[in-house]
PDB file of C-alpha atoms in Angstrom:
ATOM      1  CA  MET A   1       0.000   0.000   0.000  1.00 93.00           C
ATOM      2  CA  ILE A   2       1.369   3.437  -0.999  1.00 96.00           C
ATOM      3  CA  ARG A   3       0.674   5.924   1.789  1.00 97.00           C
ATOM      4  CA  VAL A   4       0.124   9.529   0.674  1.00 97.00           C
ATOM      5  CA  LEU A   5      -0.074  12.852   2.510  1.00 98.00           C
ATOM      6  CA  ILE A   6      -1.766  15.748   0.700  1.00 97.00           C
ATOM      7  CA  ALA A   7      -0.637  19.290   1.591  1.00 97.00           C
ATOM      8  CA  ASP A   8      -2.680  22.143   0.126  1.00 96.00           C
ATOM      9  CA  ASP A   9      -4.362  25.147   1.722  1.00 95.00           C
ATOM     10  CA  GLN A  10      -7.544  24.697  -0.321  1.00 94.00           C
ATOM     11  CA  THR A  11     -10.017  22.237   1.151  1.00 95.00           C
ATOM     12  CA  LEU A  12     -11.664  21.468  -2.185  1.00 93.00           C
ATOM     13  CA  VAL A  13      -8.329  20.762  -3.841  1.00 92.00           C
ATOM     14  CA  ARG A  14      -7.390  18.334  -1.093  1.00 95.00           C
ATOM     15  CA  ALA A  15     -10.784  16.645  -1.361  1.00 95.00           C
ATOM     16  CA  GLY A  16     -10.376  16.288  -5.105  1.00 93.00           C
ATOM     17  CA  PHE A  17      -6.937  14.721  -4.848  1.00 94.00           C
ATOM     18  CA  ARG A  18      -8.100  12.426  -2.055  1.00 95.00           C
ATOM     19  CA  SER A  19     -11.010  11.223  -4.169  1.00 95.00           C
ATOM     20  CA  ILE A  20      -8.782  10.556  -7.177  1.00 94.00           C
ATOM     21  CA  LEU A  21      -6.046   8.783  -5.240  1.00 95.00           C
ATOM     22  CA  SER A  22      -8.490   6.697  -3.236  1.00 91.00           C
ATOM     23  CA  SER A  23      -9.771   5.281  -6.519  1.00 91.00           C
ATOM     24  CA  GLY A  24      -6.308   3.979  -7.348  1.00 89.00           C
ATOM     25  CA  GLN A  25      -5.588   0.417  -6.312  1.00 90.00           C
ATOM     26  CA  GLY A  26      -2.918   0.175  -3.638  1.00 94.00           C
ATOM     27  CA  ILE A  27      -2.975   3.876  -2.685  1.00 96.00           C
ATOM     28  CA  GLU A  28      -4.147   5.226   0.678  1.00 96.00           C
ATOM     29  CA  VAL A  29      -4.387   8.900   1.695  1.00 97.00           C
ATOM     30  CA  VAL A  30      -3.276   8.864   5.333  1.00 97.00           C
ATOM     31  CA  ALA A  31      -3.437  12.585   6.149  1.00 97.00           C
ATOM     32  CA  GLU A  32      -4.149  16.093   4.862  1.00 97.00           C
ATOM     33  CA  ALA A  33      -2.309  19.302   5.737  1.00 97.00           C
ATOM     34  CA  ALA A  34      -3.511  22.872   5.209  1.00 97.00           C
ATOM     35  CA  ASP A  35      -0.057  24.478   5.453  1.00 97.00           C
ATOM     36  CA  GLY A  36       3.606  23.579   5.212  1.00 96.00           C
ATOM     37  CA  ALA A  37       4.243  23.405   8.933  1.00 97.00           C
ATOM     38  CA  GLU A  38       1.398  20.948   9.348  1.00 98.00           C
ATOM     39  CA  ALA A  39       2.769  18.926   6.426  1.00 97.00           C
ATOM     40  CA  VAL A  40       6.097  18.557   8.241  1.00 97.00           C
ATOM     41  CA  ARG A  41       4.417  17.569  11.511  1.00 98.00           C
ATOM     42  CA  LEU A  42       2.146  15.033   9.829  1.00 98.00           C
ATOM     43  CA  SER A  43       5.048  13.606   7.838  1.00 98.00           C
ATOM     44  CA  LEU A  44       6.848  12.901  11.097  1.00 97.00           C
ATOM     45  CA  ARG A  45       3.736  11.311  12.583  1.00 97.00           C
ATOM     46  CA  GLU A  46       2.492   9.311   9.610  1.00 97.00           C
ATOM     47  CA  ARG A  47       5.747   8.606   7.709  1.00 97.00           C
ATOM     48  CA  PRO A  48       3.993   8.596   4.301  1.00 97.00           C
ATOM     49  CA  ASP A  49       5.647   7.213   1.197  1.00 96.00           C
ATOM     50  CA  VAL A  50       4.727  10.286  -0.849  1.00 96.00           C
ATOM     51  CA  VAL A  51       3.823  13.880   0.049  1.00 97.00           C
ATOM     52  CA  LEU A  52       1.911  15.893  -2.541  1.00 96.00           C
ATOM     53  CA  MET A  53       3.054  19.413  -1.619  1.00 94.00           C
ATOM     54  CA  ASP A  54       1.496  22.682  -2.776  1.00 92.00           C
ATOM     55  CA  VAL A  55       3.904  25.608  -3.132  1.00 88.00           C
ATOM     56  CA  ARG A  56       1.948  28.617  -1.930  1.00 87.00           C
ATOM     57  CA  MET A  57       0.631  27.885   1.547  1.00 92.00           C
ATOM     58  CA  PRO A  58       0.350  29.901   4.777  1.00 92.00           C
ATOM     59  CA  VAL A  59       2.573  29.539   7.866  1.00 94.00           C
ATOM     60  CA  LEU A  60       5.265  27.669   5.901  1.00 94.00           C
ATOM     61  CA  ASP A  61       5.442  27.455   2.120  1.00 91.00           C
ATOM     62  CA  GLY A  62       5.922  24.206   0.223  1.00 92.00           C
ATOM     63  CA  ILE A  63       9.572  24.888  -0.612  1.00 89.00           C
ATOM     64  CA  GLU A  64      10.625  25.324   3.011  1.00 93.00           C
ATOM     65  CA  ALA A  65       8.444  22.407   4.086  1.00 95.00           C
ATOM     66  CA  THR A  66      10.148  20.240   1.461  1.00 93.00           C
ATOM     67  CA  THR A  67      13.564  21.390   2.660  1.00 92.00           C
ATOM     68  CA  GLN A  68      12.723  20.434   6.251  1.00 95.00           C
ATOM     69  CA  ILE A  69      11.350  17.026   5.277  1.00 95.00           C
ATOM     70  CA  VAL A  70      14.342  16.170   3.096  1.00 90.00           C
ATOM     71  CA  ALA A  71      16.789  17.322   5.768  1.00 89.00           C
ATOM     72  CA  ASP A  72      15.239  15.136   8.477  1.00 93.00           C
ATOM     73  CA  ALA A  73      16.970  11.742   8.622  1.00 90.00           C
ATOM     74  CA  ARG A  74      13.827  10.235  10.122  1.00 93.00           C
ATOM     75  CA  LEU A  75      12.015  11.022   6.874  1.00 94.00           C
ATOM     76  CA  ALA A  76      14.677   9.703   4.496  1.00 88.00           C
ATOM     77  CA  ALA A  77      12.175   7.372   2.827  1.00 90.00           C
ATOM     78  CA  VAL A  78       9.582  10.110   2.240  1.00 94.00           C
ATOM     79  CA  LYS A  79       9.326  11.404  -1.335  1.00 92.00           C
ATOM     80  CA  VAL A  80       7.965  14.883  -2.048  1.00 93.00           C
ATOM     81  CA  VAL A  81       6.113  15.817  -5.224  1.00 91.00           C
ATOM     82  CA  ILE A  82       5.423  19.511  -5.714  1.00 87.00           C
ATOM     83  CA  LEU A  83       1.943  20.528  -6.850  1.00 83.00           C
ATOM     84  CA  THR A  84       1.919  23.688  -8.922  1.00 77.00           C
ATOM     85  CA  THR A  85      -0.645  25.658 -10.908  1.00 75.00           C
ATOM     86  CA  PHE A  86       1.753  26.199 -13.787  1.00 64.00           C
ATOM     87  CA  ASP A  87       4.308  23.775 -15.139  1.00 58.00           C
ATOM     88  CA  LEU A  88       6.908  26.558 -15.244  1.00 57.00           C
ATOM     89  CA  ASP A  89       6.146  27.984 -11.825  1.00 58.00           C
ATOM     90  CA  GLU A  90       9.226  29.920 -10.714  1.00 65.00           C
ATOM     91  CA  TYR A  91       9.219  28.000  -7.448  1.00 69.00           C
ATOM     92  CA  VAL A  92       9.527  24.562  -9.005  1.00 66.00           C
ATOM     93  CA  TYR A  93      13.246  24.789  -9.679  1.00 70.00           C
ATOM     94  CA  GLY A  94      13.797  25.779  -6.066  1.00 74.00           C
ATOM     95  CA  ALA A  95      11.739  22.790  -4.988  1.00 75.00           C
ATOM     96  CA  LEU A  96      13.931  20.411  -6.971  1.00 75.00           C
ATOM     97  CA  ARG A  97      17.014  21.967  -5.422  1.00 76.00           C
ATOM     98  CA  ALA A  98      15.408  21.505  -2.023  1.00 80.00           C
ATOM     99  CA  GLY A  99      15.106  17.789  -2.667  1.00 83.00           C
ATOM    100  CA  ALA A 100      11.691  17.228  -4.231  1.00 86.00           C
ATOM    101  CA  SER A 101      11.428  14.113  -6.376  1.00 85.00           C
ATOM    102  CA  GLY A 102       9.454  15.900  -9.078  1.00 81.00           C
ATOM    103  CA  PHE A 103       6.335  17.916  -9.684  1.00 80.00           C
ATOM    104  CA  LEU A 104       2.815  17.768 -11.077  1.00 81.00           C
ATOM    105  CA  VAL A 105       0.623  20.523 -12.422  1.00 79.00           C
ATOM    106  CA  LYS A 106      -2.754  20.735 -10.703  1.00 81.00           C
ATOM    107  CA  ASP A 107      -4.709  20.126 -13.901  1.00 80.00           C
ATOM    108  CA  THR A 108      -3.025  16.749 -14.366  1.00 81.00           C
ATOM    109  CA  GLU A 109      -5.410  14.046 -15.548  1.00 86.00           C
ATOM    110  CA  PRO A 110      -6.539  11.694 -12.738  1.00 90.00           C
ATOM    111  CA  VAL A 111      -4.814   8.688 -14.309  1.00 90.00           C
ATOM    112  CA  GLU A 112      -1.563  10.662 -14.528  1.00 86.00           C
ATOM    113  CA  LEU A 113      -1.805  11.700 -10.881  1.00 89.00           C
ATOM    114  CA  ILE A 114      -2.177   8.082  -9.812  1.00 92.00           C
ATOM    115  CA  HIS A 115       0.647   7.020 -12.119  1.00 88.00           C
ATOM    116  CA  GLY A 116       2.854   9.815 -10.810  1.00 87.00           C
ATOM    117  CA  VAL A 117       2.396   8.770  -7.205  1.00 92.00           C
ATOM    118  CA  ARG A 118       3.327   5.210  -8.104  1.00 90.00           C
ATOM    119  CA  VAL A 119       6.397   6.346 -10.055  1.00 84.00           C
ATOM    120  CA  VAL A 120       7.732   8.381  -7.142  1.00 86.00           C
ATOM    121  CA  ALA A 121       6.853   5.725  -4.557  1.00 88.00           C
ATOM    122  CA  ARG A 122       9.030   3.177  -6.351  1.00 81.00           C
ATOM    123  CA  GLY A 123      11.982   5.556  -6.243  1.00 74.00           C
ATOM    124  CA  ASP A 124      11.945   7.213  -9.655  1.00 70.00           C
ATOM    125  CA  ALA A 125      11.758  10.957 -10.281  1.00 69.00           C
ATOM    126  CA  LEU A 126       8.572  12.403 -11.688  1.00 71.00           C
ATOM    127  CA  LEU A 127      10.154  14.428 -14.466  1.00 63.00           C
ATOM    128  CA  ALA A 128       8.739  13.853 -17.913  1.00 54.00           C
ATOM    129  CA  PRO A 129      11.423  14.472 -20.558  1.00 53.00           C
ATOM    130  CA  ALA A 130       9.554  17.321 -22.270  1.00 51.00           C
ATOM    131  CA  VAL A 131       8.855  19.060 -18.974  1.00 57.00           C
ATOM    132  CA  THR A 132      12.466  18.624 -17.866  1.00 60.00           C
ATOM    133  CA  ARG A 133      13.699  20.393 -20.983  1.00 58.00           C
ATOM    134  CA  ARG A 134      11.347  23.348 -20.519  1.00 61.00           C
ATOM    135  CA  LEU A 135      11.877  23.674 -16.785  1.00 61.00           C
ATOM    136  CA  ILE A 136      15.655  23.512 -16.804  1.00 58.00           C
ATOM    137  CA  ALA A 137      16.020  25.672 -19.902  1.00 60.00           C
ATOM    138  CA  GLU A 138      14.007  28.384 -18.197  1.00 59.00           C
ATOM    139  CA  PHE A 139      15.573  28.440 -14.769  1.00 55.00           C
ATOM    140  CA  ALA A 140      19.075  27.078 -15.219  1.00 55.00           C
ATOM    141  CA  ALA A 141      19.606  29.985 -17.630  1.00 59.00           C
ATOM    142  CA  ARG A 142      19.777  32.206 -14.550  1.00 54.00           C
ATOM    143  CA  ALA A 143      23.126  30.601 -13.771  1.00 52.00           C
ATOM    144  CA  ALA A 144      24.331  30.922 -17.367  1.00 51.00           C
ATOM    145  CA  ALA A 145      27.450  32.776 -16.277  1.00 51.00           C
ATOM    146  CA  SER A 146      28.890  29.655 -14.695  1.00 50.00           C
ATOM    147  CA  VAL A 147      31.783  28.010 -16.475  1.00 48.00           C
ATOM    148  CA  PRO A 148      31.036  24.529 -17.840  1.00 49.00           C
ATOM    149  CA  SER A 149      32.848  21.865 -15.863  1.00 51.00           C
ATOM    150  CA  THR A 150      34.572  18.858 -17.318  1.00 48.00           C
ATOM    151  CA  ALA A 151      35.068  17.268 -13.896  1.00 52.00           C
ATOM    152  CA  SER A 152      33.733  13.746 -13.677  1.00 58.00           C
ATOM    153  CA  ASP A 153      33.314  13.711  -9.877  1.00 71.00           C
ATOM    154  CA  GLY A 154      34.449  10.092  -9.869  1.00 84.00           C
ATOM    155  CA  LEU A 155      32.131   8.997 -12.669  1.00 90.00           C
ATOM    156  CA  THR A 156      33.307   6.700 -15.431  1.00 92.00           C
ATOM    157  CA  ARG A 157      33.111   7.907 -19.017  1.00 90.00           C
ATOM    158  CA  ARG A 158      29.898   5.955 -19.600  1.00 93.00           C
ATOM    159  CA  GLU A 159      28.380   7.217 -16.341  1.00 93.00           C
ATOM    160  CA  SER A 160      29.224  10.813 -17.273  1.00 90.00           C
ATOM    161  CA  GLU A 161      27.618  10.295 -20.667  1.00 91.00           C
ATOM    162  CA  ILE A 162      24.437   8.917 -19.120  1.00 92.00           C
ATOM    163  CA  ALA A 163      24.317  11.654 -16.469  1.00 90.00           C
ATOM    164  CA  ASP A 164      24.454  14.295 -19.204  1.00 86.00           C
ATOM    165  CA  LEU A 165      21.693  12.569 -21.178  1.00 88.00           C
ATOM    166  CA  VAL A 166      19.473  12.372 -18.102  1.00 85.00           C
ATOM    167  CA  ALA A 167      20.019  16.098 -17.572  1.00 79.00           C
ATOM    168  CA  THR A 168      18.867  16.904 -21.093  1.00 76.00           C
ATOM    169  CA  GLY A 169      15.565  15.173 -20.400  1.00 71.00           C
ATOM    170  CA  ARG A 170      16.111  11.768 -22.008  1.00 80.00           C
ATOM    171  CA  SER A 171      14.169   8.841 -20.613  1.00 80.00           C
ATOM    172  CA  ASN A 172      15.880   5.529 -19.805  1.00 85.00           C
ATOM    173  CA  GLU A 173      14.451   4.063 -22.996  1.00 87.00           C
ATOM    174  CA  GLU A 174      15.772   6.939 -25.118  1.00 88.00           C
ATOM    175  CA  ILE A 175      19.217   6.683 -23.523  1.00 91.00           C
ATOM    176  CA  ALA A 176      19.263   2.930 -24.084  1.00 92.00           C
ATOM    177  CA  ALA A 177      18.439   3.386 -27.764  1.00 93.00           C
ATOM    178  CA  MET A 178      21.079   6.092 -28.213  1.00 93.00           C
ATOM    179  CA  LEU A 179      23.831   4.067 -26.520  1.00 93.00           C
ATOM    180  CA  VAL A 180      22.661   0.675 -27.823  1.00 93.00           C
ATOM    181  CA  ILE A 181      22.320  -0.842 -24.371  1.00 93.00           C
ATOM    182  CA  SER A 182      19.354  -2.151 -22.395  1.00 93.00           C
ATOM    183  CA  SER A 183      17.062   0.008 -20.253  1.00 89.00           C
ATOM    184  CA  ALA A 184      18.017  -2.167 -17.281  1.00 91.00           C
ATOM    185  CA  THR A 185      21.680  -1.306 -17.844  1.00 94.00           C
ATOM    186  CA  VAL A 186      20.826   2.392 -17.982  1.00 92.00           C
ATOM    187  CA  LYS A 187      18.940   2.107 -14.707  1.00 89.00           C
ATOM    188  CA  THR A 188      21.901   0.342 -13.093  1.00 93.00           C
ATOM    189  CA  HIS A 189      24.266   3.089 -14.245  1.00 93.00           C
ATOM    190  CA  ILE A 190      21.945   5.783 -12.872  1.00 91.00           C
ATOM    191  CA  THR A 191      21.778   4.014  -9.511  1.00 90.00           C
ATOM    192  CA  ARG A 192      25.591   3.996  -9.359  1.00 93.00           C
ATOM    193  CA  ILE A 193      25.773   7.640 -10.425  1.00 93.00           C
ATOM    194  CA  LEU A 194      23.387   8.692  -7.654  1.00 89.00           C
ATOM    195  CA  ALA A 195      25.410   6.752  -5.095  1.00 90.00           C
ATOM    196  CA  LYS A 196      28.719   8.288  -6.204  1.00 91.00           C
ATOM    197  CA  LEU A 197      27.324  11.825  -6.184  1.00 90.00           C
ATOM    198  CA  ASN A 198      25.319  11.306  -2.978  1.00 87.00           C
ATOM    199  CA  LEU A 199      22.112  12.399  -4.697  1.00 84.00           C
ATOM    200  CA  ARG A 200      18.581  11.337  -3.746  1.00 78.00           C
ATOM    201  CA  ASP A 201      17.164  10.667  -7.176  1.00 79.00           C
ATOM    202  CA  ARG A 202      16.999  11.543 -10.873  1.00 80.00           C
ATOM    203  CA  ALA A 203      15.587  14.992 -10.140  1.00 76.00           C
ATOM    204  CA  GLN A 204      18.622  15.877  -8.056  1.00 79.00           C
ATOM    205  CA  LEU A 205      20.883  14.534 -10.820  1.00 84.00           C
ATOM    206  CA  VAL A 206      19.307  16.950 -13.299  1.00 77.00           C
ATOM    207  CA  VAL A 207      19.861  19.879 -10.946  1.00 77.00           C
ATOM    208  CA  TRP A 208      23.457  18.793 -10.250  1.00 82.00           C
ATOM    209  CA  ALA A 209      24.302  18.597 -13.943  1.00 80.00           C
ATOM    210  CA  TYR A 210      23.051  22.105 -14.635  1.00 74.00           C
ATOM    211  CA  GLU A 211      24.376  23.769 -11.524  1.00 73.00           C
ATOM    212  CA  SER A 212      27.818  22.261 -12.069  1.00 76.00           C
ATOM    213  CA  GLY A 213      27.767  23.618 -15.623  1.00 73.00           C
ATOM    214  CA  ARG A 214      28.188  20.173 -17.206  1.00 73.00           C
ATOM    215  CA  VAL A 215      25.064  20.689 -19.303  1.00 67.00           C
ATOM    216  CA  ARG A 216      23.850  24.023 -20.616  1.00 61.00           C
ATOM    217  CA  PRO A 217      20.285  25.142 -21.428  1.00 54.00           C
ATOM    218  CA  GLY A 218      21.293  25.819 -25.010  1.00 50.00           C
ATOM    219  CA  TRP A 219      22.165  22.161 -25.516  1.00 43.00           C
ATOM    220  CA  LEU A 220      18.579  21.029 -25.214  1.00 44.00           C
ATOM    221  CA  GLY A 221      17.167  19.406 -28.296  1.00 43.00           C
TER     222      GLY A 221
END
């Protein structure tokens, strides 16, 4: 059973998400929070698998709440998905830097919401390739003055190649096709990359690649 906490300051929004998620097999909504501070408290109490976190909330916003959850060793297994009104919300990039495992726009189709929760619960990042390209191109451009790095940070040549492809929004299947290897092999490489870089997930790998200057917004295809 995937246990979910919904954090949003609008009662009707929470009710809508609860109704959708409750219809998904193997998903249980264990708590609802009306602000970020409550989301942190309930996360500590309930230890959900996934927190659906709104950005703009009273008392404590979703970015700071995400930061606190990610920083708490007791909540290491909790994954945070940011809920945003717009898919290029200026706060989303900050949320990924804070440690969120991805994001969903609030007008996401019910089936996609359920799928997204399952994706994050199994340890993958909820970053569709097309959305990754648009998001990173928009906000990583703010750090465009940084000098591209050629440092491998302990990665092998193949791992560096895969890390760069992940950062440009390629899915495991696309990377496998480009490198003529299996998707399982790609996944294994990504697991090793995350371990070497001490990153939580694919979302953090994307942020690392851009902030280190390894991949530039202009390289997106």
